[in-house]
Short mmCIF file of C-alpha atoms in Angstrom, two decimals:
data_model
loop_
_atom_site.label_atom_id
_atom_site.label_comp_id
_atom_site.label_asym_id
_atom_site.label_seq_id
_atom_site.Cartn_x
_atom_site.Cartn_y
_atom_site.Cartn_z
CA UNK A 108 -20.52 20.27 6.20
CA UNK A 109 -20.03 18.52 9.52
CA UNK A 110 -18.46 15.11 9.91
CA UNK A 111 -18.97 12.73 12.78
CA UNK A 112 -15.81 10.69 13.33
CA UNK A 113 -15.76 7.80 15.76
CA UNK A 114 -12.74 5.76 16.70
CA UNK A 115 -13.28 2.16 17.58
CA UNK A 116 -11.16 -0.94 17.86
CA UNK A 117 -12.35 -4.01 16.09
CA UNK A 118 -12.45 -7.09 18.32
CA UNK A 119 -11.40 -10.47 16.99
CA UNK A 120 -12.32 -13.93 18.15
CA UNK A 121 -9.09 -15.87 18.59
CA UNK A 122 -8.64 -19.59 19.24
CA UNK A 123 -5.23 -21.03 19.89
CA UNK A 124 -2.61 -22.30 22.24
CA UNK A 125 1.02 -23.08 22.66
CA UNK A 126 3.52 -25.51 24.06
CA UNK A 127 7.00 -25.06 25.48
CA UNK A 128 9.91 -27.25 26.48
CA UNK A 129 13.14 -26.38 28.26
CA UNK A 130 16.21 -28.42 28.95
CA UNK A 131 19.21 -26.99 30.77
CA UNK A 132 20.23 -23.87 28.82
CA UNK A 133 17.82 -24.25 25.89
CA UNK A 134 14.09 -23.57 25.54
CA UNK A 135 11.77 -24.31 22.62
CA UNK A 136 8.26 -22.89 22.11
CA UNK A 137 5.51 -23.23 19.52
CA UNK A 138 2.12 -21.56 19.37
CA UNK A 139 -0.74 -21.13 16.94
CA UNK A 140 -3.89 -19.06 16.64
CA UNK A 141 -6.95 -19.06 14.38
CA UNK A 142 -9.53 -16.33 13.87
CA UNK A 143 -12.69 -16.88 11.79
CA UNK A 144 -12.74 -13.20 10.80
CA UNK A 145 -9.81 -10.82 10.28
CA UNK A 146 -10.10 -7.42 8.56
CA UNK A 147 -8.01 -6.39 5.57
CA UNK A 148 -8.14 -3.43 3.17
CA UNK A 149 -8.71 -3.27 -0.60
CA UNK A 150 -9.25 -0.34 -2.95
CA UNK A 151 -12.78 0.37 -4.19
CA UNK A 152 -12.13 1.31 -7.83
CA UNK A 153 -15.78 2.27 -8.42
CA UNK A 154 -15.65 5.03 -5.78
CA UNK A 155 -12.04 6.18 -6.29
CA UNK A 156 -11.61 9.27 -8.47
CA UNK A 157 -9.17 11.81 -9.92
CA UNK A 158 -9.64 15.50 -9.09
CA UNK A 159 -7.32 18.16 -10.59
CA UNK A 160 -4.56 15.60 -11.15
CA UNK A 161 -4.83 14.14 -7.63
CA UNK A 162 -6.01 10.58 -7.10
CA UNK A 163 -8.49 10.08 -4.25
CA UNK A 164 -8.66 6.39 -3.38
CA UNK A 165 -11.70 4.87 -1.71
CA UNK A 166 -10.90 1.97 0.58
CA UNK A 167 -13.04 -0.94 1.67
CA UNK A 168 -12.56 -3.21 4.67
CA UNK A 169 -13.28 -6.89 4.10
CA UNK A 170 -12.77 -9.99 6.22
CA UNK A 171 -11.13 -13.38 5.84
CA UNK A 172 -10.41 -16.33 8.10
CA UNK A 173 -6.89 -16.01 9.47
CA UNK A 174 -4.27 -18.17 11.13
CA UNK A 175 -0.81 -17.63 12.52
CA UNK A 176 1.82 -19.87 14.03
CA UNK A 177 5.20 -19.20 15.59
CA UNK A 178 8.19 -21.22 16.70
CA UNK A 179 11.13 -19.94 18.68
CA UNK A 180 14.26 -21.21 20.39
CA UNK A 181 16.33 -19.54 23.03
CA UNK A 182 19.76 -20.29 24.41
CA UNK A 183 21.16 -18.98 27.67
CA UNK A 184 24.64 -20.41 28.27
CA UNK A 185 25.21 -18.08 31.26
CA UNK A 186 23.65 -15.13 33.06
CA UNK A 187 25.72 -12.92 30.79
CA UNK A 188 24.34 -14.07 27.44
CA UNK A 189 20.84 -14.60 26.02
CA UNK A 190 20.09 -15.50 22.38
CA UNK A 191 16.64 -15.98 20.82
CA UNK A 192 15.61 -16.88 17.28
CA UNK A 193 12.07 -17.21 15.99
CA UNK A 194 9.85 -17.55 12.95
CA UNK A 195 6.21 -16.51 12.52
CA UNK A 196 3.76 -16.85 9.65
CA UNK A 197 0.47 -14.95 9.23
CA UNK A 198 -2.04 -16.09 6.60
CA UNK A 199 -5.35 -14.64 5.38
CA UNK A 200 -6.99 -17.69 3.81
CA UNK A 201 -9.60 -15.97 1.56
CA UNK A 202 -7.87 -12.67 0.77
CA UNK A 203 -7.76 -11.38 -2.84
CA UNK A 204 -4.46 -10.60 -4.55
CA UNK A 205 -5.06 -6.80 -4.47
CA UNK A 206 -4.53 -6.31 -0.72
CA UNK A 207 -3.23 -2.93 0.36
CA UNK A 208 -0.19 -2.50 2.64
CA UNK A 209 0.08 -6.21 3.46
CA UNK A 210 -0.01 -9.48 1.59
CA UNK A 211 -1.97 -12.71 1.90
CA UNK A 212 0.96 -14.43 3.62
CA UNK A 213 3.54 -12.69 5.79
CA UNK A 214 6.59 -14.55 7.06
CA UNK A 215 8.78 -12.94 9.69
CA UNK A 216 12.10 -13.97 11.23
CA UNK A 217 13.21 -12.64 14.62
CA UNK A 218 16.62 -12.59 16.29
CA UNK A 219 17.34 -11.09 19.73
CA UNK A 220 20.42 -11.12 21.92
CA UNK A 221 21.64 -9.60 25.17
CA UNK A 222 25.16 -9.79 26.54
CA UNK A 223 26.54 -8.22 29.71
CA UNK A 224 30.06 -7.53 30.97
CA UNK A 225 31.84 -5.72 33.81
CA UNK A 226 29.65 -7.13 36.60
CA UNK A 227 26.58 -6.70 34.42
CA UNK A 228 27.07 -2.92 34.25
CA UNK A 229 27.66 -2.92 30.47
CA UNK A 230 24.86 -4.34 28.29
CA UNK A 231 24.97 -4.95 24.57
CA UNK A 232 21.53 -5.72 23.14
CA UNK A 233 20.17 -6.09 19.67
CA UNK A 234 17.24 -7.22 17.65
CA UNK A 235 16.45 -7.97 14.04
CA UNK A 236 12.95 -8.35 12.61
CA UNK A 237 13.12 -9.60 9.02
CA UNK A 238 10.13 -9.69 6.61
CA UNK A 239 11.06 -12.60 4.36
CA UNK A 240 8.89 -11.98 1.24
CA UNK A 241 9.64 -8.26 1.09
CA UNK A 242 13.32 -8.38 2.07
CA UNK A 243 12.57 -5.63 4.61
CA UNK A 244 14.02 -5.47 8.10
CA UNK A 245 14.15 -3.53 11.33
CA UNK A 246 17.42 -3.55 13.31
CA UNK A 247 17.66 -2.21 16.85
CA UNK A 248 21.17 -2.22 18.38
CA UNK A 249 21.59 -0.84 21.93
CA UNK A 250 24.50 -0.25 24.28
CA UNK A 251 23.80 0.62 27.92
CA UNK A 252 26.10 1.36 30.84
CA UNK A 253 24.98 1.47 34.47
CA UNK A 254 27.39 4.01 35.92
CA UNK A 255 25.98 3.88 39.47
CA UNK A 256 22.98 2.37 41.21
CA UNK A 257 21.05 5.47 40.11
CA UNK A 258 22.48 6.42 36.70
CA UNK A 259 22.16 4.52 33.42
CA UNK A 260 23.44 5.76 30.04
CA UNK A 261 22.15 4.33 26.77
CA UNK A 262 22.92 4.76 23.06
CA UNK A 263 21.19 2.97 20.25
CA UNK A 264 19.58 3.07 16.85
CA UNK A 265 16.44 1.97 15.05
CA UNK A 266 17.24 1.12 11.46
CA UNK A 267 14.38 0.41 9.02
CA UNK A 268 15.25 -0.79 5.57
CA UNK A 269 13.03 -1.87 2.71
CA UNK A 270 13.50 -2.89 -0.90
CA UNK A 271 10.35 -1.10 -2.06
CA UNK A 272 11.00 2.25 -0.42
CA UNK A 273 10.59 4.16 -3.71
CA UNK A 274 7.25 2.53 -4.61
CA UNK A 275 4.51 5.15 -5.08
CA UNK A 276 1.54 2.80 -4.99
CA UNK A 277 0.05 1.11 -1.97
CA UNK A 278 -0.46 -2.34 -3.46
CA UNK A 279 2.26 -4.77 -2.45
CA UNK A 280 4.12 -2.24 -0.34
CA UNK A 281 5.51 -3.73 2.87
CA UNK A 282 4.96 -1.65 6.03
CA UNK A 283 8.70 -1.26 6.74
CA UNK A 284 9.30 0.22 3.28
CA UNK A 285 7.03 3.13 4.09
CA UNK A 286 9.33 4.18 6.96
CA UNK A 287 12.72 3.30 5.49
CA UNK A 288 13.78 6.98 5.61
CA UNK A 289 12.89 7.23 9.31
CA UNK A 290 16.04 5.70 10.84
CA UNK A 291 17.02 7.15 14.18
CA UNK A 292 19.98 7.26 16.51
CA UNK A 293 19.45 8.16 20.14
CA UNK A 294 21.17 8.64 23.48
CA UNK A 295 19.53 8.36 26.86
CA UNK A 296 20.26 9.33 30.45
CA UNK A 297 18.24 7.73 33.22
CA UNK A 298 18.37 8.67 36.88
CA UNK A 299 16.51 6.52 39.42
CA UNK A 300 15.88 7.89 42.89
#
């Protein structure tokens, strides 16, 4: 039996815009987007089956109108410190309750910062992406030191944590939960010439 697999990327029509305002050391931004058709995945119970104790799910792609909006604020009191906080909401307006991997509404909080010291040779950076409904998050702390004009040393981590990490079914499982055992710590050496 021969299969013909084709990869393609679905294209979406998007309509939206944004606005921003800055005053001295503070900036505020807001943006929104609407799409008349966004794909999502549900299980096709009629075509799913069990074979020798193994469940073989059949999945269907469906579409729904979709909107998203985001607001964010940043504060830069000096060249040595940058702080950003944001909130974004994604909403599938006609999605059924049995969505796989995601949910009808996803709310995400974002926090980023960057601080430098020692003539901007030492950088402390970090980020937090928090999925509000699922109580899942991704943390990414980094520490970098520019030893010379050519050498930069970096250490950091990517920490993924999810409440539903032990869930065996797809329904209602947040994407971060799937990878909650995939935390990593790394070190880097960069030489520019």
